PDB file of C-alpha atoms in Angstrom:
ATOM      1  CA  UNK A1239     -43.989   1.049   0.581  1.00 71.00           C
ATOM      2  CA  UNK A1240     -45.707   3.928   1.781  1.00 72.00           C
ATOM      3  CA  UNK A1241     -43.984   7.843   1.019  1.00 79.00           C
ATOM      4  CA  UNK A1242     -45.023   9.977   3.254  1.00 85.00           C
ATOM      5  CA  UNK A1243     -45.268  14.232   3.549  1.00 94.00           C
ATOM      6  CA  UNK A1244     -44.118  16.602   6.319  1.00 96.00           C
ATOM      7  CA  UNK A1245     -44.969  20.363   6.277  1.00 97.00           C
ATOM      8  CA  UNK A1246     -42.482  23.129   7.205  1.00 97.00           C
ATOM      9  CA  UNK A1247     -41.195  22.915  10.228  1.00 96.00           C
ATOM     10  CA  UNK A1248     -40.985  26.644  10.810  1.00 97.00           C
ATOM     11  CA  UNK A1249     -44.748  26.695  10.842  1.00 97.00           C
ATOM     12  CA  UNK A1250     -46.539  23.693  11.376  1.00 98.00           C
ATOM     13  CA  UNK A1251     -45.070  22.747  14.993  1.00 97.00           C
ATOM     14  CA  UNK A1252     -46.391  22.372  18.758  1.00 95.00           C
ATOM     15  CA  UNK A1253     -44.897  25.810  19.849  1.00 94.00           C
ATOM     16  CA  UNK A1254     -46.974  27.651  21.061  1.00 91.00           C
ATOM     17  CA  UNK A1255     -49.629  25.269  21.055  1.00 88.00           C
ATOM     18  CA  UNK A1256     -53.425  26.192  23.278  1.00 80.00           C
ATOM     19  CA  UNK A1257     -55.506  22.713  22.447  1.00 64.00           C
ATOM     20  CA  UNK A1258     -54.172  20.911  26.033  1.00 62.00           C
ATOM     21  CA  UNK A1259     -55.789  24.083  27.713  1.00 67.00           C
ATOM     22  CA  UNK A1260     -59.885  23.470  28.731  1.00 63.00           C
ATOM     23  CA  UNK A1261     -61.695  25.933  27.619  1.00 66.00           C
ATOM     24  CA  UNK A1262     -65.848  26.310  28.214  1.00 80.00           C
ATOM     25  CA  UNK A1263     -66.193  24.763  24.741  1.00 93.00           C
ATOM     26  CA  UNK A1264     -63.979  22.458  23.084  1.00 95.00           C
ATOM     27  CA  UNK A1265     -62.598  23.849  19.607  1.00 96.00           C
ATOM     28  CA  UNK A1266     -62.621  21.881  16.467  1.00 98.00           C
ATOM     29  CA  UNK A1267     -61.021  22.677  13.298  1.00 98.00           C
ATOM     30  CA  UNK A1268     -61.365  21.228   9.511  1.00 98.00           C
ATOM     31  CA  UNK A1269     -59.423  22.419   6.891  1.00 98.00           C
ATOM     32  CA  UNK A1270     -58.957  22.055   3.058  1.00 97.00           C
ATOM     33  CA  UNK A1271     -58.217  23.960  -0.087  1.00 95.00           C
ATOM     34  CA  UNK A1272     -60.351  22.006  -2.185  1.00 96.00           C
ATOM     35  CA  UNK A1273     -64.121  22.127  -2.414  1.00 95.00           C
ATOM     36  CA  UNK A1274     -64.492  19.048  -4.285  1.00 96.00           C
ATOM     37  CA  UNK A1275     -66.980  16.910  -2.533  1.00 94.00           C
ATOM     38  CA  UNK A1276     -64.965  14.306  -1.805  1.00 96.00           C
ATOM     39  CA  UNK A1277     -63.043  16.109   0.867  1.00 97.00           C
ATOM     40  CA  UNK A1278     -65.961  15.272   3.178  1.00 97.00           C
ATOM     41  CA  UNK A1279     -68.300  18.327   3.102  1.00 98.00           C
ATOM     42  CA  UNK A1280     -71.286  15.957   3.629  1.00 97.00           C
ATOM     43  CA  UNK A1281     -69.793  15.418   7.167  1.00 98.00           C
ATOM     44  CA  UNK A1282     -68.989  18.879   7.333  1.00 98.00           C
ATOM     45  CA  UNK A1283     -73.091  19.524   6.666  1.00 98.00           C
ATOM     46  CA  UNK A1284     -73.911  17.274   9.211  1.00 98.00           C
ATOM     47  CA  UNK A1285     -72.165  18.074  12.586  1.00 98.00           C
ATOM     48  CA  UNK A1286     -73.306  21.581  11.477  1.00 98.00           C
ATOM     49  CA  UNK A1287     -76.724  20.940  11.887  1.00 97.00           C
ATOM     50  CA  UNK A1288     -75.893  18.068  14.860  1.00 96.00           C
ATOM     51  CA  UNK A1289     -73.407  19.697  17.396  1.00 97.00           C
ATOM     52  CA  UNK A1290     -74.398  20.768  20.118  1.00 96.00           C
ATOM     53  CA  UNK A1291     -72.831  24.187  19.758  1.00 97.00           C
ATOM     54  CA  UNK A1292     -73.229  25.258  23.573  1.00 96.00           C
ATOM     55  CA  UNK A1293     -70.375  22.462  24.001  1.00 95.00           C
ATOM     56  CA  UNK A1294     -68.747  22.926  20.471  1.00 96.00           C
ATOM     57  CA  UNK A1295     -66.711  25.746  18.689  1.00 97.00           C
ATOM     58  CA  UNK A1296     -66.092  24.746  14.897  1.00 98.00           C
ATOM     59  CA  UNK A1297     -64.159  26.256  12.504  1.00 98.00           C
ATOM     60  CA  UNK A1298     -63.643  25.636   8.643  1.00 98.00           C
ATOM     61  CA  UNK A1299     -61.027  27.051   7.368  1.00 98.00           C
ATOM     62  CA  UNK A1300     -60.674  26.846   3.230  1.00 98.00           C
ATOM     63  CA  UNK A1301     -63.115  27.020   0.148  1.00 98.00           C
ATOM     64  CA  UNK A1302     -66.338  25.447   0.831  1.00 97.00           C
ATOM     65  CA  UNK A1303     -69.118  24.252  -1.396  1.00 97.00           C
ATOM     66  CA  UNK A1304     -71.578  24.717   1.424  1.00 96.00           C
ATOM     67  CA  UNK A1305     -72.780  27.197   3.610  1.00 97.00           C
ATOM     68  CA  UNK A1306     -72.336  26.478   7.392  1.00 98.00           C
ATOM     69  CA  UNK A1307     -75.110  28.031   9.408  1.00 98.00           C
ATOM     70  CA  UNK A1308     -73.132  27.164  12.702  1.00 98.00           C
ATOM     71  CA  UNK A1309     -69.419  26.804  11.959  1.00 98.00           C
ATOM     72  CA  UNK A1310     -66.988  29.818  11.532  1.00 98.00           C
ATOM     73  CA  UNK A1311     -66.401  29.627   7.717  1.00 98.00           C
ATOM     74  CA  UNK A1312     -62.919  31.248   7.353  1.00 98.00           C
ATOM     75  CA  UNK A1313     -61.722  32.310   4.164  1.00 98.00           C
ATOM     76  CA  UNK A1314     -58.183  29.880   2.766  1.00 98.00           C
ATOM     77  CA  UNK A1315     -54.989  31.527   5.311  1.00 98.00           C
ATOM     78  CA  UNK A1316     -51.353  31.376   4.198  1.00 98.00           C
ATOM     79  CA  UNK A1317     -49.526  28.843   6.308  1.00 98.00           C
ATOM     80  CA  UNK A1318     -48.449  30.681   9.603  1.00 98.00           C
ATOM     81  CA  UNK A1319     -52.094  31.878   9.643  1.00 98.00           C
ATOM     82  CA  UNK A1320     -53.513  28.640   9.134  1.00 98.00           C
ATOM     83  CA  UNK A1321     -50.522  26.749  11.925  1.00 98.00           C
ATOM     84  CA  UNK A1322     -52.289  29.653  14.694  1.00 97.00           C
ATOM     85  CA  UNK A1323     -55.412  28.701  14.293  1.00 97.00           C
ATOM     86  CA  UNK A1324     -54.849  24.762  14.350  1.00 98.00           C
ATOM     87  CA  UNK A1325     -52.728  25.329  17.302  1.00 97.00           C
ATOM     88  CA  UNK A1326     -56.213  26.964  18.965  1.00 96.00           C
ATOM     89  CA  UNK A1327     -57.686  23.766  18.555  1.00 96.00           C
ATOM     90  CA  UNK A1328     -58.672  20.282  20.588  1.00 96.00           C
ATOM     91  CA  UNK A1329     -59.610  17.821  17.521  1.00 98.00           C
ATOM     92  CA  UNK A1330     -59.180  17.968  13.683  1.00 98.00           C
ATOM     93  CA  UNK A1331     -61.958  16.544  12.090  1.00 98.00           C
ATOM     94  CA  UNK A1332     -60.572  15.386   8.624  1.00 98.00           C
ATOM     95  CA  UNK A1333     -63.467  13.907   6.815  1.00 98.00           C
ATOM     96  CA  UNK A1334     -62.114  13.768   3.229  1.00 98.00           C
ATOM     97  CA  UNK A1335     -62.613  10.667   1.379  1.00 97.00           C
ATOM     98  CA  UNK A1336     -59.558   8.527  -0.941  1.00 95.00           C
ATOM     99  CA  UNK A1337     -57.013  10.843  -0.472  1.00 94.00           C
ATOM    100  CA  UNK A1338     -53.846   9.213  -0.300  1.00 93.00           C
ATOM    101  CA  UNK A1339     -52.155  11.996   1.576  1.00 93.00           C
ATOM    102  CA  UNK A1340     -53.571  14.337   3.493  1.00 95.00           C
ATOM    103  CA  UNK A1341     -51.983  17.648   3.803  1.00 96.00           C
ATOM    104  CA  UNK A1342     -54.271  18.882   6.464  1.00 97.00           C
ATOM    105  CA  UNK A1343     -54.304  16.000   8.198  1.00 98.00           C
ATOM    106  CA  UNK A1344     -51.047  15.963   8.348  1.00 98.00           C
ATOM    107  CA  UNK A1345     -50.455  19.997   8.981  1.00 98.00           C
ATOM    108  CA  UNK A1346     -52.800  19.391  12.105  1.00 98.00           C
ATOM    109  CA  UNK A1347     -50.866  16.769  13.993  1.00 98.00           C
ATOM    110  CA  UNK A1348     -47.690  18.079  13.073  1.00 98.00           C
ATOM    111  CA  UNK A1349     -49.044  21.209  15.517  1.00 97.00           C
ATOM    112  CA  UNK A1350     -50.193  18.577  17.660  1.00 97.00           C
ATOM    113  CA  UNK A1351     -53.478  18.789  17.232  1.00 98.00           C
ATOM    114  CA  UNK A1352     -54.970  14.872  17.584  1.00 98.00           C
ATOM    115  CA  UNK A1353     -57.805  13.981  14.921  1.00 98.00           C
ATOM    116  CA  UNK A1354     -61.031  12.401  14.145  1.00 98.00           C
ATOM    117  CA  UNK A1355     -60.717  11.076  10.636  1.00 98.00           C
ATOM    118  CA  UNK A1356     -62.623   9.468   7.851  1.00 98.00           C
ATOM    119  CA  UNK A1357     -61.447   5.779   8.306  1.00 98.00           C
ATOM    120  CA  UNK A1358     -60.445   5.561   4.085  1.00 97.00           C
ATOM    121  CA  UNK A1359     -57.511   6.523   1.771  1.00 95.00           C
ATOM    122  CA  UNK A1360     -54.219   7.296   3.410  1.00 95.00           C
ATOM    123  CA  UNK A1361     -55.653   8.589   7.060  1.00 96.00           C
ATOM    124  CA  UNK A1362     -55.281   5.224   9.143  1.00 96.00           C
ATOM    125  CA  UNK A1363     -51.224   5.511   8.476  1.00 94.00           C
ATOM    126  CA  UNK A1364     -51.196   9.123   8.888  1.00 96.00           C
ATOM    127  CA  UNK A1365     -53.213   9.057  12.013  1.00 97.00           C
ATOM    128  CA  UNK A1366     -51.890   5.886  13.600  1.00 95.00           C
ATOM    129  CA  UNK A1367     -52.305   6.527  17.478  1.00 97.00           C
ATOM    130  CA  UNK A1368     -52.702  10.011  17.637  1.00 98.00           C
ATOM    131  CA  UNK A1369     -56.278  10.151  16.890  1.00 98.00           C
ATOM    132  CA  UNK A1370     -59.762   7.483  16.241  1.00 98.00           C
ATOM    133  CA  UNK A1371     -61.014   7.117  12.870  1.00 98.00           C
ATOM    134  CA  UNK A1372     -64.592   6.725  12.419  1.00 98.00           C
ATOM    135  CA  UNK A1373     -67.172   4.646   9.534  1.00 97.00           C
ATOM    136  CA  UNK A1374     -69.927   6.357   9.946  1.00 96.00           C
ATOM    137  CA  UNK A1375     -70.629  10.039  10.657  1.00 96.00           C
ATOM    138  CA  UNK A1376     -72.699   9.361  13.685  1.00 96.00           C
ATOM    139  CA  UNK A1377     -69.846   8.398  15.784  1.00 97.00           C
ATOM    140  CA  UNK A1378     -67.461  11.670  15.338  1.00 98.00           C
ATOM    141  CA  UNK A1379     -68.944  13.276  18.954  1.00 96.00           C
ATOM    142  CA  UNK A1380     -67.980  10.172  20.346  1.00 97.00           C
ATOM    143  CA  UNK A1381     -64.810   9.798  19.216  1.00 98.00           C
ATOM    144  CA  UNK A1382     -64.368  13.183  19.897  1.00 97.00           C
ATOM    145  CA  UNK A1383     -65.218  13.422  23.490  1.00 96.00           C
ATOM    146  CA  UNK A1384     -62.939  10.039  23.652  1.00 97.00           C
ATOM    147  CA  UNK A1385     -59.667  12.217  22.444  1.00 97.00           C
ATOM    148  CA  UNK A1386     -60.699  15.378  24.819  1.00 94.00           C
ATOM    149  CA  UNK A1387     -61.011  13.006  27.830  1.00 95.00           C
ATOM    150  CA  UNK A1388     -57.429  11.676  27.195  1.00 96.00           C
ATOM    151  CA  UNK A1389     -55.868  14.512  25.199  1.00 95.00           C
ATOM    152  CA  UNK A1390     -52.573  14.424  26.892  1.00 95.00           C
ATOM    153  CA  UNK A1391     -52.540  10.813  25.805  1.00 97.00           C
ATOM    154  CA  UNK A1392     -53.698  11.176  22.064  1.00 97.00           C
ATOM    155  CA  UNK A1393     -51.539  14.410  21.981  1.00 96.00           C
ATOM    156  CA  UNK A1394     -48.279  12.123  23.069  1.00 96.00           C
ATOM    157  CA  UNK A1395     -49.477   9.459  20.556  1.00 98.00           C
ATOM    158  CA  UNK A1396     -48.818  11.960  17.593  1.00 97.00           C
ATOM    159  CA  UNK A1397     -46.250  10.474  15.073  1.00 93.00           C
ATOM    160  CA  UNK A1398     -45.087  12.516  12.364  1.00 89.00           C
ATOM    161  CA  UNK A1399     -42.281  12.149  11.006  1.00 91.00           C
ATOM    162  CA  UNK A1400     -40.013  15.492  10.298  1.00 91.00           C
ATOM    163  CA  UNK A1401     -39.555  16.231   6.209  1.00 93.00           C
ATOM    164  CA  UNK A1402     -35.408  15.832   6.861  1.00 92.00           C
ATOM    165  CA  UNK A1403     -37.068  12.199   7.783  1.00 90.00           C
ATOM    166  CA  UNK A1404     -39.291  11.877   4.957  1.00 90.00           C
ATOM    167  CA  UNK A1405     -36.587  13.516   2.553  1.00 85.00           C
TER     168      UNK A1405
END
């Protein structure tokens, strides 16, 4: 039996959402609260020195073990903060590795915001259709340029379920 989580649906929703719209650069987003290693900052160090950031916009937002040299380190946000700036964004990149249940995974498609995840822990139920899991860190552009190519597609594909579900 799997239990899932839902966020607040006040904040974390599709209203008001700007990913769908093309923009010069597609806009990526990773989040976490954590800076334990496991929450994939060795991904996080690699498409920061791999993007091509004439294509890419990236954004962290949360504590960080690591110092981005390209990405837009922002500092942790309270929750409608946080909902704005995943609703700014194409593809969540959620890179952690065995977590069960992924808040910001899940925070991100509830604003409908398709993702690029870590195939491991809890992510392949979370993620389902609304996003492509990768194996090894080498295939995230890809996968990523697979979800902007079809985002309306991905974007419909999103299922999470509503905490009055989950409760």
């Amino acid at each position: 039996t799997i239990i899932g989580n839902a966020p607040d649906p006040a904040i974390f929703n599709r209203s008001g959402h700007e990913g769908s719209e093309r923009s010069k650069k597609v806009r990526l987003i990773a989040t976490s609260w954590s800076a334990n290693p496991n929450k994939g900052f060795d991904v996080l160090e690699y498409l920061d020195s791999t993007l091509d950031f004439s294509r890419f916009d990236m954004r962290f937002v949360g504590n960080s073990p690591v110092t981005f040299g390209n990405i837009k380190h922002i500092p942790p946000l309270s929750s409608p903060e946080l909902a704005q700036e995943l609703k700014r964004s194409h593809v969540f990149i959620a890179p952690s590795r065995k977590d069960p249940c992924s808040n910001s995974l899940i925070e991100a498609l509830h604003c409908g915001v398709p993702a690029v995840a870590r195939d491991d822990g809890g992510h392949p139920e979370i993620l389902a259709d609304g996003g492509e899991l990768f194996h090894d860190e080498a295939e995230i552009v890809l996968l990523i340029k697979k979800i902007v190519d079809d985002f309306p597609r991905y974007q419909e594909a999103i299922r999470s379920p509503a905490i009055d579900v989950i409760a």
